[in-house]
Amino acid sequence: MTNPTQEWPLFEIFIRGQHGLSHRHVGSLHAPDAEMAIKNARDVYTRRNEGVSIWVVQASDIAASSPEEKGSLYEPANDKVYRHPTFFDIPEEVGAM
Amino acid sequence: MYAQMIKSTGEGVKSLDEMEPQERAFQERINAGGKIEPKDWMPDGYRKNLIRQIGQHAHSEIVGQLPEGNWITRAPTLERKAILLAKVQDEAGHGLYLYCAAETLGVTRDQLTRDLLSGKMKYSSIFNYPTLTWADMGAVGWLVDGAAIMNQVPLQRTSYGPYARAMVRICKEESFHQRQGYDIMMKMAKGTKAQKKMAQDALNRFWGPALMMFGPSDENSVHSAQSMAWKIKMNSNDELRQKFVDECVPQAEYLGLTVPDPDLKWNEERGHYDFTQPDWDEFFDVLRGNGPCNKERLAARNKAWDDGAWVRDGLMAHAAKKRAAKLAAE
Amino acid sequence: MSDNLFEFLCRMGDNTLVLGHRVSEWCGHAPVLEEDIALANTALDLIGQTTLWLDLAGEVEGAGRDADKLAFHRDVWGFRNLLLVEQPNGDFGQTMMRQFLFDAWHLSQLNALMDSSNTQIAAIAEKSAKEVTYHLERATETVIGLGDGTEESHNRMQAALDKLWPYVGEMFTLDDVDAAMVDAGIAPDPASLRPAYDALLDDVFAAATLTKPQDDFGHQGGKSGKRHSEHLGHMLAQMQWLQRAYPDATW
């Protein structure tokens, strides 16, 4: 097994279909950059339907509201949607984490 | 199913009264049919358990590409080739959706991949069986996808939001998989003598392994009880296996094929078929790595990953250069 | 005339058949899931195009053969695909370089065929061109990315280009079949597509930091069927095996 280098970042994919009113979140995928993310989204999430509009956003760039709060039972929310560990840059010499 | 023998905390299910307020609120939300989302508080066990289950499910999709991929280049007509390729491609897509769902729990896809490649994480036992004839494409679609669907349809209601949403998408796309398998079986079973023989042979070889997909009886399993309380497992293994047998027997009869179980018979009183349990010793052997194809499957995944390293790195390096050039131009 | 037209349609259909088959060999083995899915889409497009071209070829021939009959029951000498597309996949870089070199020709060929005097050909070309536009876009971006990427990816892409370059020339040679197509207004003169092809390659290779080989030698024998490479026979042995082993069966 090859030693891992840097994983392709995660992108969130939003698509407006032919008759769709607004872009809708359809899922995520990995890509080296936004341009390739759009191409990958076309292959993964539209299977090439034409006439759709695709938005991609790197997952780490999304800010989100806190989850629904019921009393004080929930911990104060952090400001990222997902708890992806890729948000943290771990030096290579530290090893897998 | 695609996730077999998932261990949970092993501590038995706590009653609401035994829980701290935070956990109690969490459990009550699940009991009321609410969804847990990535940023919500969740017990550590729930998170770990889900990572194992979704990860194993994703791995099964990816490794599951191999036995069917084995026949893409030998499919007998252009149409069959296109259908099979589209189906195996769907499996790659389903693996991708599931990895993304697991990633919301704080694990990376690369990490999960490494755990698959090192043998630390498992995938469904079924994909360690070889596909030997074209009829196996029929049997796999009909039986293996049939068994998978039985598990996946209820998982659309699972408590973890991203997992449930992935399952909705998967179930929608997968509706044609079992049908294409059965369609191949129909063609074979009503074809030449050799084709019919191939079809029966495929059923003989895949019947037992398909029953094993549901995992051993878990009526007394504390792991399953916890998973069911958390609604990340919706039915018991025996319940799904029985449902599967009840559905398959008439389908086999329609094909004019014989289910390889001499003791199979309708039980009027129970309203179900009585059937023989599969060979559980064989199941545990396969789980330990001694199935007919374990080594080939892992070797194929390792090769794809290793051979692809320079591609992943190359495209990443190019993206970084492009970013740097853009910054320099600004 | 109909012999020549049949030949020409087999050339179009055999290219997509053989390349589609090659690309489908990647399914389950690609460097990353997103590429696995994208490659399968390309293969699926090509298989679909094959059915259109070869069904039409069978119709023109009038001997009762359809696309499946043509795909699964001809031997090596009956195939009319370019030598380029039957070359083995090699590493991912070689596969994408082959795809790029083919797509760049394929798209301009299809664009020209949209003006064909034969309306059936024009219709197939129009449908295919939409798909191939995307193939070319994706292959271009990948060739640039890998050519420019790391030292290793660069070296691999240059090696792929050097290896495949001798199979480029065949796309632009004119023979009797092509001449008959030109006369009937069915297809363009292959040589007429070369300047735009070269211009595109120059742009892409510049961005990819790759060097186009100087030697313009080109192997011949694929589209005429006179001398295929040894690779094609092995591919057919696998692809056609079931049909050949059980000739009386339907699938």
PDB file of N, CA and C in Angstrom, chain B residues 88-139:
ATOM      1  N   VAL B  88     -22.614  -1.860 -12.626  1.00  0.00           N
ATOM      2  CA  VAL B  88     -21.391  -1.873 -11.823  1.00  0.00           C
ATOM      3  C   VAL B  88     -20.936  -0.434 -11.544  1.00  0.00           C
ATOM      4  N   GLN B  89     -21.198   0.446 -12.500  1.00  0.00           N
ATOM      5  CA  GLN B  89     -20.904   1.865 -12.278  1.00  0.00           C
ATOM      6  C   GLN B  89     -21.757   2.413 -11.127  1.00  0.00           C
ATOM      7  N   ASP B  90     -23.027   2.008 -11.084  1.00  0.00           N
ATOM      8  CA  ASP B  90     -23.887   2.428  -9.971  1.00  0.00           C
ATOM      9  C   ASP B  90     -23.274   2.027  -8.641  1.00  0.00           C
ATOM     10  N   GLU B  91     -22.685   0.833  -8.607  1.00  0.00           N
ATOM     11  CA  GLU B  91     -22.094   0.370  -7.348  1.00  0.00           C
ATOM     12  C   GLU B  91     -20.952   1.293  -6.920  1.00  0.00           C
ATOM     13  N   ALA B  92     -20.164   1.732  -7.883  1.00  0.00           N
ATOM     14  CA  ALA B  92     -19.115   2.700  -7.554  1.00  0.00           C
ATOM     15  C   ALA B  92     -19.755   3.970  -6.994  1.00  0.00           C
ATOM     16  N   GLY B  93     -20.837   4.415  -7.620  1.00  0.00           N
ATOM     17  CA  GLY B  93     -21.545   5.600  -7.147  1.00  0.00           C
ATOM     18  C   GLY B  93     -22.081   5.400  -5.739  1.00  0.00           C
ATOM     19  N   HIS B  94     -22.645   4.234  -5.489  1.00  0.00           N
ATOM     20  CA  HIS B  94     -23.208   3.973  -4.159  1.00  0.00           C
ATOM     21  C   HIS B  94     -22.108   3.938  -3.104  1.00  0.00           C
ATOM     22  N   GLY B  95     -20.978   3.373  -3.467  1.00  0.00           N
ATOM     23  CA  GLY B  95     -19.827   3.404  -2.561  1.00  0.00           C
ATOM     24  C   GLY B  95     -19.461   4.853  -2.268  1.00  0.00           C
ATOM     25  N   LEU B  96     -19.445   5.652  -3.305  1.00  0.00           N
ATOM     26  CA  LEU B  96     -19.094   7.074  -3.138  1.00  0.00           C
ATOM     27  C   LEU B  96     -20.080   7.783  -2.202  1.00  0.00           C
ATOM     28  N   TYR B  97     -21.387   7.595  -2.419  1.00  0.00           N
ATOM     29  CA  TYR B  97     -22.374   8.247  -1.545  1.00  0.00           C
ATOM     30  C   TYR B  97     -22.166   7.826  -0.093  1.00  0.00           C
ATOM     31  N   LEU B  98     -21.915   6.526   0.090  1.00  0.00           N
ATOM     32  CA  LEU B  98     -21.801   6.007   1.455  1.00  0.00           C
ATOM     33  C   LEU B  98     -20.526   6.508   2.141  1.00  0.00           C
ATOM     34  N   TYR B  99     -19.432   6.549   1.399  1.00  0.00           N
ATOM     35  CA  TYR B  99     -18.211   7.112   1.984  1.00  0.00           C
ATOM     36  C   TYR B  99     -18.468   8.556   2.416  1.00  0.00           C
ATOM     37  N   CYS B 100     -19.175   9.306   1.583  1.00  0.00           N
ATOM     38  CA  CYS B 100     -19.472  10.703   1.935  1.00  0.00           C
ATOM     39  C   CYS B 100     -20.295  10.761   3.214  1.00  0.00           C
ATOM     40  N   ALA B 101     -21.247   9.839   3.358  1.00  0.00           N
ATOM     41  CA  ALA B 101     -22.054   9.817   4.582  1.00  0.00           C
ATOM     42  C   ALA B 101     -21.161   9.516   5.780  1.00  0.00           C
ATOM     43  N   ALA B 102     -20.241   8.586   5.611  1.00  0.00           N
ATOM     44  CA  ALA B 102     -19.327   8.242   6.719  1.00  0.00           C
ATOM     45  C   ALA B 102     -18.429   9.427   7.039  1.00  0.00           C
ATOM     46  N   GLU B 103     -18.061  10.176   6.005  1.00  0.00           N
ATOM     47  CA  GLU B 103     -17.159  11.308   6.215  1.00  0.00           C
ATOM     48  C   GLU B 103     -17.769  12.374   7.110  1.00  0.00           C
ATOM     49  N   THR B 104     -19.096  12.455   7.141  1.00  0.00           N
ATOM     50  CA  THR B 104     -19.726  13.448   8.007  1.00  0.00           C
ATOM     51  C   THR B 104     -19.547  13.091   9.483  1.00  0.00           C
ATOM     52  N   LEU B 105     -19.081  11.873   9.741  1.00  0.00           N
ATOM     53  CA  LEU B 105     -18.908  11.437  11.133  1.00  0.00           C
ATOM     54  C   LEU B 105     -17.480  11.652  11.626  1.00  0.00           C
ATOM     55  N   GLY B 106     -16.640  12.253  10.770  1.00  0.00           N
ATOM     56  CA  GLY B 106     -15.295  12.564  11.228  1.00  0.00           C
ATOM     57  C   GLY B 106     -14.249  11.541  10.853  1.00  0.00           C
ATOM     58  N   VAL B 107     -14.408  10.942   9.690  1.00  0.00           N
ATOM     59  CA  VAL B 107     -13.385  10.014   9.212  1.00  0.00           C
ATOM     60  C   VAL B 107     -13.178  10.353   7.736  1.00  0.00           C
ATOM     61  N   THR B 108     -11.984  10.205   7.219  1.00  0.00           N
ATOM     62  CA  THR B 108     -11.798  10.533   5.798  1.00  0.00           C
ATOM     63  C   THR B 108     -11.984   9.287   4.942  1.00  0.00           C
ATOM     64  N   ARG B 109     -12.248   9.516   3.659  1.00  0.00           N
ATOM     65  CA  ARG B 109     -12.404   8.391   2.733  1.00  0.00           C
ATOM     66  C   ARG B 109     -11.081   7.649   2.594  1.00  0.00           C
ATOM     67  N   ASP B 110      -9.987   8.389   2.568  1.00  0.00           N
ATOM     68  CA  ASP B 110      -8.684   7.738   2.457  1.00  0.00           C
ATOM     69  C   ASP B 110      -8.408   6.832   3.655  1.00  0.00           C
ATOM     70  N   GLN B 111      -8.821   7.305   4.825  1.00  0.00           N
ATOM     71  CA  GLN B 111      -8.631   6.504   6.033  1.00  0.00           C
ATOM     72  C   GLN B 111      -9.418   5.207   5.945  1.00  0.00           C
ATOM     73  N   LEU B 112     -10.685   5.323   5.534  1.00  0.00           N
ATOM     74  CA  LEU B 112     -11.522   4.128   5.393  1.00  0.00           C
ATOM     75  C   LEU B 112     -10.926   3.199   4.339  1.00  0.00           C
ATOM     76  N   THR B 113     -10.429   3.796   3.258  1.00  0.00           N
ATOM     77  CA  THR B 113      -9.847   2.989   2.192  1.00  0.00           C
ATOM     78  C   THR B 113      -8.634   2.219   2.718  1.00  0.00           C
ATOM     79  N   ARG B 114      -7.810   2.912   3.471  1.00  0.00           N
ATOM     80  CA  ARG B 114      -6.629   2.228   4.028  1.00  0.00           C
ATOM     81  C   ARG B 114      -7.038   1.065   4.924  1.00  0.00           C
ATOM     82  N   ASP B 115      -8.105   1.266   5.692  1.00  0.00           N
ATOM     83  CA  ASP B 115      -8.552   0.189   6.575  1.00  0.00           C
ATOM     84  C   ASP B 115      -9.120  -0.989   5.793  1.00  0.00           C
ATOM     85  N   LEU B 116      -9.715  -0.703   4.653  1.00  0.00           N
ATOM     86  CA  LEU B 116     -10.176  -1.805   3.785  1.00  0.00           C
ATOM     87  C   LEU B 116      -8.969  -2.543   3.208  1.00  0.00           C
ATOM     88  N   LEU B 117      -8.031  -1.773   2.689  1.00  0.00           N
ATOM     89  CA  LEU B 117      -6.901  -2.389   1.971  1.00  0.00           C
ATOM     90  C   LEU B 117      -5.992  -3.188   2.894  1.00  0.00           C
ATOM     91  N   SER B 118      -5.931  -2.776   4.147  1.00  0.00           N
ATOM     92  CA  SER B 118      -5.076  -3.508   5.090  1.00  0.00           C
ATOM     93  C   SER B 118      -5.804  -4.716   5.671  1.00  0.00           C
ATOM     94  N   GLY B 119      -7.092  -4.834   5.377  1.00  0.00           N
ATOM     95  CA  GLY B 119      -7.865  -5.949   5.900  1.00  0.00           C
ATOM     96  C   GLY B 119      -8.443  -5.670   7.274  1.00  0.00           C
ATOM     97  N   LYS B 120      -8.228  -4.455   7.782  1.00  0.00           N
ATOM     98  CA  LYS B 120      -8.742  -4.121   9.119  1.00  0.00           C
ATOM     99  C   LYS B 120     -10.265  -4.018   9.108  1.00  0.00           C
ATOM    100  N   MET B 121     -10.803  -3.416   8.036  1.00  0.00           N
ATOM    101  CA  MET B 121     -12.251  -3.344   7.916  1.00  0.00           C
ATOM    102  C   MET B 121     -12.722  -4.404   6.933  1.00  0.00           C
ATOM    103  N   LYS B 122     -13.932  -4.882   7.143  1.00  0.00           N
ATOM    104  CA  LYS B 122     -14.461  -5.960   6.307  1.00  0.00           C
ATOM    105  C   LYS B 122     -15.438  -5.430   5.262  1.00  0.00           C
ATOM    106  N   TYR B 123     -15.807  -6.330   4.371  1.00  0.00           N
ATOM    107  CA  TYR B 123     -16.892  -6.068   3.424  1.00  0.00           C
ATOM    108  C   TYR B 123     -17.721  -7.340   3.400  1.00  0.00           C
ATOM    109  N   SER B 124     -18.870  -7.289   2.735  1.00  0.00           N
ATOM    110  CA  SER B 124     -19.786  -8.428   2.779  1.00  0.00           C
ATOM    111  C   SER B 124     -19.131  -9.712   2.264  1.00  0.00           C
ATOM    112  N   SER B 125     -19.386 -10.793   2.978  1.00  0.00           N
ATOM    113  CA  SER B 125     -18.821 -12.102   2.624  1.00  0.00           C
ATOM    114  C   SER B 125     -19.159 -12.533   1.197  1.00  0.00           C
ATOM    115  N   ILE B 126     -20.280 -12.077   0.689  1.00  0.00           N
ATOM    116  CA  ILE B 126     -20.769 -12.567  -0.606  1.00  0.00           C
ATOM    117  C   ILE B 126     -19.793 -12.289  -1.751  1.00  0.00           C
ATOM    118  N   PHE B 127     -19.034 -11.198  -1.617  1.00  0.00           N
ATOM    119  CA  PHE B 127     -18.181 -10.816  -2.745  1.00  0.00           C
ATOM    120  C   PHE B 127     -16.864 -11.585  -2.794  1.00  0.00           C
ATOM    121  N   ASN B 128     -16.729 -12.538  -1.888  1.00  0.00           N
ATOM    122  CA  ASN B 128     -15.556 -13.414  -1.933  1.00  0.00           C
ATOM    123  C   ASN B 128     -15.846 -14.697  -2.695  1.00  0.00           C
ATOM    124  N   TYR B 129     -16.993 -14.734  -3.353  1.00  0.00           N
ATOM    125  CA  TYR B 129     -17.306 -15.900  -4.187  1.00  0.00           C
ATOM    126  C   TYR B 129     -17.055 -15.566  -5.650  1.00  0.00           C
ATOM    127  N   PRO B 130     -16.606 -16.547  -6.417  1.00  0.00           N
ATOM    128  CA  PRO B 130     -16.267 -16.273  -7.822  1.00  0.00           C
ATOM    129  C   PRO B 130     -17.510 -16.232  -8.719  1.00  0.00           C
ATOM    130  N   THR B 131     -17.419 -15.482  -9.807  1.00  0.00           N
ATOM    131  CA  THR B 131     -18.459 -15.521 -10.832  1.00  0.00           C
ATOM    132  C   THR B 131     -17.909 -16.302 -12.018  1.00  0.00           C
ATOM    133  N   LEU B 132     -18.487 -17.458 -12.276  1.00  0.00           N
ATOM    134  CA  LEU B 132     -17.873 -18.412 -13.204  1.00  0.00           C
ATOM    135  C   LEU B 132     -18.522 -18.479 -14.578  1.00  0.00           C
ATOM    136  N   THR B 133     -19.799 -18.160 -14.638  1.00  0.00           N
ATOM    137  CA  THR B 133     -20.471 -18.201 -15.944  1.00  0.00           C
ATOM    138  C   THR B 133     -21.331 -16.953 -16.091  1.00  0.00           C
ATOM    139  N   TRP B 134     -21.847 -16.732 -17.270  1.00  0.00           N
ATOM    140  CA  TRP B 134     -22.719 -15.580 -17.501  1.00  0.00           C
ATOM    141  C   TRP B 134     -23.973 -15.659 -16.629  1.00  0.00           C
ATOM    142  N   ALA B 135     -24.419 -16.885 -16.325  1.00  0.00           N
ATOM    143  CA  ALA B 135     -25.613 -17.017 -15.485  1.00  0.00           C
ATOM    144  C   ALA B 135     -25.364 -16.434 -14.101  1.00  0.00           C
ATOM    145  N   ASP B 136     -24.108 -16.377 -13.693  1.00  0.00           N
ATOM    146  CA  ASP B 136     -23.808 -15.782 -12.390  1.00  0.00           C
ATOM    147  C   ASP B 136     -24.193 -14.304 -12.358  1.00  0.00           C
ATOM    148  N   MET B 137     -24.145 -13.640 -13.508  1.00  0.00           N
ATOM    149  CA  MET B 137     -24.587 -12.248 -13.553  1.00  0.00           C
ATOM    150  C   MET B 137     -26.084 -12.175 -13.249  1.00  0.00           C
ATOM    151  N   GLY B 138     -26.808 -13.198 -13.711  1.00  0.00           N
ATOM    152  CA  GLY B 138     -28.225 -13.276 -13.380  1.00  0.00           C
ATOM    153  C   GLY B 138     -28.433 -13.552 -11.898  1.00  0.00           C
ATOM    154  N   ALA B 139     -27.713 -14.547 -11.393  1.00  0.00           N
ATOM    155  CA  ALA B 139     -27.902 -14.960  -9.999  1.00  0.00           C
ATOM    156  C   ALA B 139     -27.488 -13.844  -9.041  1.00  0.00           C
TER     157      ALA B 139
END
